[in-house]
Amino acid sequence: MAEAILEVRDLHKHYPLTQGILFKKQVGAVKAVDGVDFELASGETLGIVGESGCGKSTVAKMLVNLEKPTSGSIRYKGEDLTKLSPRALKAVRRNIQMVFQDPYTSLNPRMTVGDIIGEPYEIHPEVAPKGDRRRKVQDLLDVVGLNPEYINRYPHQFSGGQRQRIGIARGLALQPEIIVADEPVSALDVSVQAQVINLLDRLQAEFALSYVFIAHDLSIVRHISDRVGVMYLGRIVEIGTDAQIYEHPTHPYTQALLSAVPVPDPEAREHRERIILTGDVPSPANVPSGCRFRTRCWKAQERCTLEVPLLAVPAVYRLADTPAKHDSACHFAEEKQVVPPEDALAHAGPLKETAAGTGPAAEPPGATLLKKEPPGPGPDLDLDEKTGEKTGDGTGDGTGGEDADGGTGGEDTGGGTGGISKES
Amino acid sequence: MLLEVRDLHVEFHTRDGVAKAVNGVNYSVDAGETLAVLGESGSGKSVTAQAVMGILDIPPGKIPQGEILFKGEDLLKLKEDERRKVRGAKMAMIFQDALSSLNPVLSVGEQLGEMFIVHKGMSKKDARAKAVELMDRVRIPAAKERVGQYPHQFSGGMRQRIMIAMALALEPELIIADEPTTALDVTVQAQVMDLLAELQRELNMGLILITHDLGVVADVADKIAVMYAGRIVEQAPVHEIYKAPAHPYTRGLLDSIPRLDQKGQELYAIKGLPPNLLAIPPGCAFNPRCPMAQDVCRTDVPPLYEVTESPVPRSSACHFWKECLHG
């Protein structure tokens, strides 16, 4: 693995909650980011996924210094950005640039495209001497697939996808090493999304960029990322390579998240198990004790309320040589396949081995998984899992369970579509 | 047939000219059936639905042509006060953004109860009891305590449940859901979609689901109509369309989305942009972006061909649907 170009350690961002008008006193804090660690290797793409409010955008802002961390460190090539003098910081910031989510509001409507893309040069004139700027901007337009003659146009003359290309060109202007992209395609139409993702892919190869790619769309993150971190309520709960996270998730939240993603293929859906979480994400101002996911977790036990699980390789997998051996912040981490390997040819070999090898052994006694509570009110929200019977590795229970489902589907929040995972 | 839309046209008169938002749409939904209308922004999917609901702004909108048959009766011929009795009671709509669709200064209970007071002439007290019942039905925990709360006190998923409750209040026969889960997180999206599907089964309602998300569609729809530039370009049962699309636009869409269960290489990207509705290209509207376009596509508007090779009824508005279907 290449050396880490960016190293984030124990990053916190707390926004104080105050009471009173004249004499403000702090009554609490919104813990938007509450202890995040990761590193980014040179040339790699790290995807960060999570639901709204999990703190992923706050992490992005801290990486480019738009927010000051409450505590923790962000090291770029060994230098801690949080401790640098303003002058030194300015020089370093050139290397970390951002692409924003909304191409409609992140471009100044009164500036021409040339001015927007060339503005970074005002702050860092050493990159492009004055006479050279226009040519540089035109080169950039060309690189992102826009006509260089558009340099004097205004943002409103472009479509959403084109605007996002302008935003990307601005991000590239200073020849950064790292690009932090916060939901760069979520405001775009499906057919245009693919164009922008391909552009990002191409630019990475061309300019040896490292990406921190933040999104809520798990399919897009998988497509573009080498490694993926899953965030929940201000913390990373699981992190690993894309295959480890998507095919061998060990944290219950990751599993639920993956199982909830609609797959655009009615046939693949029938082979999937649906884990439907009840309830909403708790407020970051009032984070549950112990494991922060426990209020929605179907595995939660007393230990989860008392002990904060650390982000580390789970003990069960520490000595094993399996893809499940990656960091997961759960006391009861265990592998569970929720995304069936669609392309059997490409994945069949290694996957089948592990499914047969670790699957049944790691499966808990059926009873814990069958724990089921009637849907409805109650703070102790529970998972509705449509498991008829969970007997290890899915031989037979797949079809049987599914039939039973169809009949009783009306009863549960889970709905009739839930199948049983087929770890064939 | 519960609802049948026939040759519907909608246009908007703007300063720059006439924007032809809907250009001859035909679709139908039966009781208990789910029709998904799929399309990008500007494809006319929402405008069609607004015309069906009768909430289109006229002017600038105009319906120069077409029929909307609800149980055989043409809604476009009804007077506004007759139309009003259909809206809400016989058909209801769920909007994308629950926060901006709910009134922030009225409690949720008042907004839900209003339906019963206006349409059924109930007393305030009875209406409130009904509101609690509805909130229970869409599984809002502690409905009794929360009925007096205001929209901002609910989370996004809960607000969308309130929207669903409101749509269900008068037990309509048809529900139109316009991007009901787009603003929600995936885990909440699954809850809301399941709730909607379940209530639909229970009440045997027809459901028109408008979305741009091919994934959501695959999960719940019976049949799909794909719209492009105000026309339906392909219509088919859900399984068929994912297996073998018969229109290059549908094929392009399916190929251009990354899959959760596949680590793809480069994504297929449909080149170009959706057309400007003020100047829809002649011939097939998709021809400037189509990899299969021939001369005939630039001159002749393709009719909705019946896909004769398919065992189930499906249609495609492509001159070369056969070639598309097979490769």
Tab-separated table of C-alpha atoms in Angstrom, chain A residues 50-254:
chain	number	residue	atom	x	y	z
A	50	GLY	CA	-23.840	7.499	5.794
A	51	GLU	CA	-27.308	8.902	6.217
A	52	SER	CA	-28.026	12.590	6.530
A	53	GLY	CA	-26.840	13.993	9.817
A	54	CYS	CA	-24.113	11.404	10.330
A	55	GLY	CA	-21.395	14.038	10.049
A	56	LYS	CA	-19.898	13.116	6.714
A	57	SER	CA	-20.126	16.618	5.285
A	58	THR	CA	-18.672	18.109	8.473
A	59	VAL	CA	-15.676	15.818	8.055
A	60	ALA	CA	-15.298	17.089	4.498
A	61	LYS	CA	-15.411	20.690	5.638
A	62	MET	CA	-12.770	20.085	8.268
A	63	LEU	CA	-10.492	18.434	5.707
A	64	VAL	CA	-10.477	21.585	3.601
A	65	ASN	CA	-10.386	23.800	6.676
A	66	LEU	CA	-13.823	25.353	6.256
A	67	GLU	CA	-14.536	24.234	9.809
A	68	LYS	CA	-12.094	24.124	12.700
A	69	PRO	CA	-12.062	20.787	14.498
A	70	THR	CA	-12.868	20.834	18.214
A	71	SER	CA	-10.086	18.343	18.744
A	72	GLY	CA	-8.096	15.760	16.873
A	73	SER	CA	-5.575	16.003	14.100
A	74	ILE	CA	-5.525	16.076	10.325
A	75	ARG	CA	-2.085	15.274	9.011
A	76	TYR	CA	-1.181	16.016	5.438
A	77	LYS	CA	2.132	14.322	4.675
A	78	GLY	CA	2.918	14.342	8.362
A	79	GLU	CA	2.053	18.012	9.000
A	80	ASP	CA	-0.824	18.610	11.360
A	81	LEU	CA	-3.147	21.105	9.661
A	82	THR	CA	-4.831	22.001	12.915
A	83	LYS	CA	-1.567	23.323	14.362
A	84	LEU	CA	-0.061	25.162	11.412
A	85	SER	CA	0.478	28.921	11.300
A	86	PRO	CA	-1.896	30.746	8.942
A	87	ARG	CA	0.859	31.293	6.394
A	88	ALA	CA	1.932	27.657	6.338
A	89	LEU	CA	-1.681	26.575	6.259
A	90	LYS	CA	-2.374	28.621	3.169
A	91	ALA	CA	0.395	26.848	1.312
A	92	VAL	CA	-0.857	23.430	2.341
A	93	ARG	CA	-4.486	24.144	1.548
A	94	ARG	CA	-3.595	24.484	-2.096
A	95	ASN	CA	-3.139	20.753	-2.198
A	96	ILE	CA	-6.539	19.870	-0.794
A	97	GLN	CA	-9.456	21.138	-2.841
A	98	MET	CA	-13.168	20.572	-2.685
A	99	VAL	CA	-15.993	19.894	-5.123
A	100	PHE	CA	-19.382	20.817	-3.739
A	101	GLN	CA	-22.728	19.108	-3.957
A	102	ASP	CA	-24.999	21.642	-5.514
A	103	PRO	CA	-23.718	23.054	-8.789
A	104	TYR	CA	-26.558	25.575	-8.727
A	105	THR	CA	-25.585	27.371	-5.542
A	106	SER	CA	-21.847	26.788	-5.385
A	107	LEU	CA	-21.069	28.932	-8.435
A	108	ASN	CA	-21.404	32.695	-8.203
A	109	PRO	CA	-24.081	33.719	-10.730
A	110	ARG	CA	-22.445	37.099	-11.350
A	111	MET	CA	-19.064	35.740	-12.307
A	112	THR	CA	-18.134	34.325	-15.674
A	113	VAL	CA	-16.913	30.790	-15.877
A	114	GLY	CA	-13.420	32.084	-16.570
A	115	ASP	CA	-13.465	34.146	-13.379
A	116	ILE	CA	-14.863	31.287	-11.318
A	117	ILE	CA	-12.261	28.806	-12.425
A	118	GLY	CA	-9.480	31.410	-12.353
A	119	GLU	CA	-10.305	32.746	-8.897
A	120	PRO	CA	-8.069	30.260	-7.054
A	121	TYR	CA	-5.120	31.841	-8.885
A	122	GLU	CA	-5.798	35.162	-7.155
A	123	ILE	CA	-5.103	33.491	-3.850
A	124	HIS	CA	-2.224	31.362	-5.071
A	125	PRO	CA	-0.634	33.477	-7.812
A	126	GLU	CA	2.481	31.317	-7.769
A	127	VAL	CA	0.616	28.597	-9.657
A	128	ALA	CA	-0.182	30.733	-12.689
A	129	PRO	CA	1.333	34.119	-13.518
A	130	LYS	CA	-1.243	36.689	-14.572
A	131	GLY	CA	-0.686	36.569	-18.321
A	132	ASP	CA	-0.945	32.830	-18.330
A	133	ARG	CA	-4.269	32.450	-16.548
A	134	ARG	CA	-6.682	32.636	-19.425
A	135	ARG	CA	-4.894	29.868	-21.256
A	136	LYS	CA	-4.809	27.761	-18.095
A	137	VAL	CA	-8.539	28.181	-17.572
A	138	GLN	CA	-9.215	27.175	-21.157
A	139	ASP	CA	-7.053	24.098	-20.696
A	140	LEU	CA	-9.064	23.211	-17.616
A	141	LEU	CA	-12.355	23.602	-19.472
A	142	ASP	CA	-11.015	21.286	-22.116
A	143	VAL	CA	-9.903	18.748	-19.504
A	144	VAL	CA	-13.375	18.534	-17.958
A	145	GLY	CA	-15.017	18.192	-21.357
A	146	LEU	CA	-16.378	21.698	-21.885
A	147	ASN	CA	-15.777	23.880	-24.906
A	148	PRO	CA	-12.880	26.299	-24.077
A	149	GLU	CA	-14.784	29.023	-25.896
A	150	TYR	CA	-17.364	29.067	-23.115
A	151	ILE	CA	-14.927	30.974	-20.918
A	152	ASN	CA	-16.963	34.175	-20.966
A	153	ARG	CA	-20.340	32.593	-20.254
A	154	TYR	CA	-22.229	32.718	-16.976
A	155	PRO	CA	-23.268	29.707	-14.885
A	156	HIS	CA	-26.974	30.015	-15.752
A	157	GLN	CA	-26.135	29.258	-19.375
A	158	PHE	CA	-25.117	25.740	-18.429
A	159	SER	CA	-27.024	22.615	-17.452
A	160	GLY	CA	-26.557	20.927	-14.079
A	161	GLY	CA	-24.032	18.422	-15.359
A	162	GLN	CA	-22.022	21.118	-17.088
A	163	ARG	CA	-22.053	23.249	-13.961
A	164	GLN	CA	-20.684	20.382	-11.971
A	165	ARG	CA	-17.884	20.125	-14.538
A	166	ILE	CA	-17.141	23.798	-13.886
A	167	GLY	CA	-17.027	23.064	-10.166
A	168	ILE	CA	-14.603	20.226	-10.837
A	169	ALA	CA	-12.441	22.438	-13.066
A	170	ARG	CA	-12.241	24.978	-10.239
A	171	GLY	CA	-11.194	22.187	-7.883
A	172	LEU	CA	-8.425	21.184	-10.278
A	173	ALA	CA	-7.130	24.695	-10.922
A	174	LEU	CA	-4.405	24.620	-8.290
A	175	GLN	CA	-3.246	21.144	-9.243
A	176	PRO	CA	-4.119	19.666	-5.870
A	177	GLU	CA	-3.174	16.200	-4.733
A	178	ILE	CA	-6.375	15.561	-2.860
A	179	ILE	CA	-9.923	16.338	-3.925
A	180	VAL	CA	-12.676	16.197	-1.350
A	181	ALA	CA	-15.946	15.677	-3.198
A	182	ASP	CA	-19.092	16.119	-1.116
A	183	GLU	CA	-22.022	14.466	-2.891
A	184	PRO	CA	-20.765	15.619	-6.282
A	185	VAL	CA	-23.413	13.854	-8.344
A	186	SER	CA	-26.480	13.645	-6.130
A	187	ALA	CA	-28.090	16.759	-7.613
A	188	LEU	CA	-27.777	15.439	-11.155
A	189	ASP	CA	-30.056	13.386	-13.347
A	190	VAL	CA	-29.305	9.708	-13.730
A	191	SER	CA	-28.053	9.899	-17.298
A	192	VAL	CA	-25.790	12.837	-16.466
A	193	GLN	CA	-24.474	11.265	-13.239
A	194	ALA	CA	-22.642	8.617	-15.208
A	195	GLN	CA	-20.895	11.254	-17.321
A	196	VAL	CA	-19.587	13.057	-14.249
A	197	ILE	CA	-18.500	9.863	-12.489
A	198	ASN	CA	-16.574	8.792	-15.567
A	199	LEU	CA	-14.969	12.219	-15.680
A	200	LEU	CA	-13.856	11.920	-12.053
A	201	ASP	CA	-12.445	8.463	-12.794
A	202	ARG	CA	-10.530	9.745	-15.792
A	203	LEU	CA	-9.132	12.774	-13.957
A	204	GLN	CA	-7.897	10.602	-11.137
A	205	ALA	CA	-5.848	8.513	-13.527
A	206	GLU	CA	-4.640	11.531	-15.466
A	207	PHE	CA	-3.523	13.700	-12.549
A	208	ALA	CA	-2.770	11.012	-9.929
A	209	LEU	CA	-5.383	12.469	-7.587
A	210	SER	CA	-6.527	11.062	-4.279
A	211	TYR	CA	-10.230	11.398	-3.605
A	212	VAL	CA	-12.270	11.561	-0.476
A	213	PHE	CA	-15.673	10.839	-1.968
A	214	ILE	CA	-18.636	11.533	0.244
A	215	ALA	CA	-22.079	10.329	-0.751
A	216	HIS	CA	-25.216	8.747	0.547
A	217	ASP	CA	-25.656	6.587	-2.532
A	218	LEU	CA	-23.983	3.303	-1.759
A	219	SER	CA	-23.962	2.081	-5.344
A	220	ILE	CA	-22.048	5.102	-6.588
A	221	VAL	CA	-19.603	4.916	-3.703
A	222	ARG	CA	-18.866	1.313	-4.499
A	223	HIS	CA	-18.308	2.129	-8.105
A	224	ILE	CA	-15.717	4.795	-7.482
A	225	SER	CA	-14.020	3.814	-4.220
A	226	ASP	CA	-11.079	1.624	-3.346
A	227	ARG	CA	-11.917	1.735	0.334
A	228	VAL	CA	-15.170	2.631	2.045
A	229	GLY	CA	-15.948	3.957	5.507
A	230	VAL	CA	-19.481	3.796	6.884
A	231	MET	CA	-20.463	6.596	9.260
A	232	TYR	CA	-23.218	6.645	11.833
A	233	LEU	CA	-23.877	9.522	14.218
A	234	GLY	CA	-20.477	11.113	13.964
A	235	ARG	CA	-18.336	8.011	13.956
A	236	ILE	CA	-17.018	5.535	11.464
A	237	VAL	CA	-18.548	2.190	12.364
A	238	GLU	CA	-16.901	0.076	9.709
A	239	ILE	CA	-14.108	0.618	7.234
A	240	GLY	CA	-12.419	-1.610	4.687
A	241	THR	CA	-11.917	-2.242	1.006
A	242	ASP	CA	-14.981	-2.057	-1.166
A	243	ALA	CA	-15.236	-5.857	-1.391
A	244	GLN	CA	-14.861	-6.214	2.387
A	245	ILE	CA	-17.603	-3.711	3.108
A	246	TYR	CA	-20.059	-4.665	0.398
A	247	GLU	CA	-19.622	-8.403	0.291
A	248	HIS	CA	-18.503	-9.159	3.826
A	249	PRO	CA	-19.969	-6.518	6.118
A	250	THR	CA	-19.655	-7.319	9.810
A	251	HIS	CA	-21.356	-4.314	11.413
A	252	PRO	CA	-25.153	-4.555	11.741
A	253	TYR	CA	-25.624	-0.978	10.564
A	254	THR	CA	-23.680	-1.591	7.368
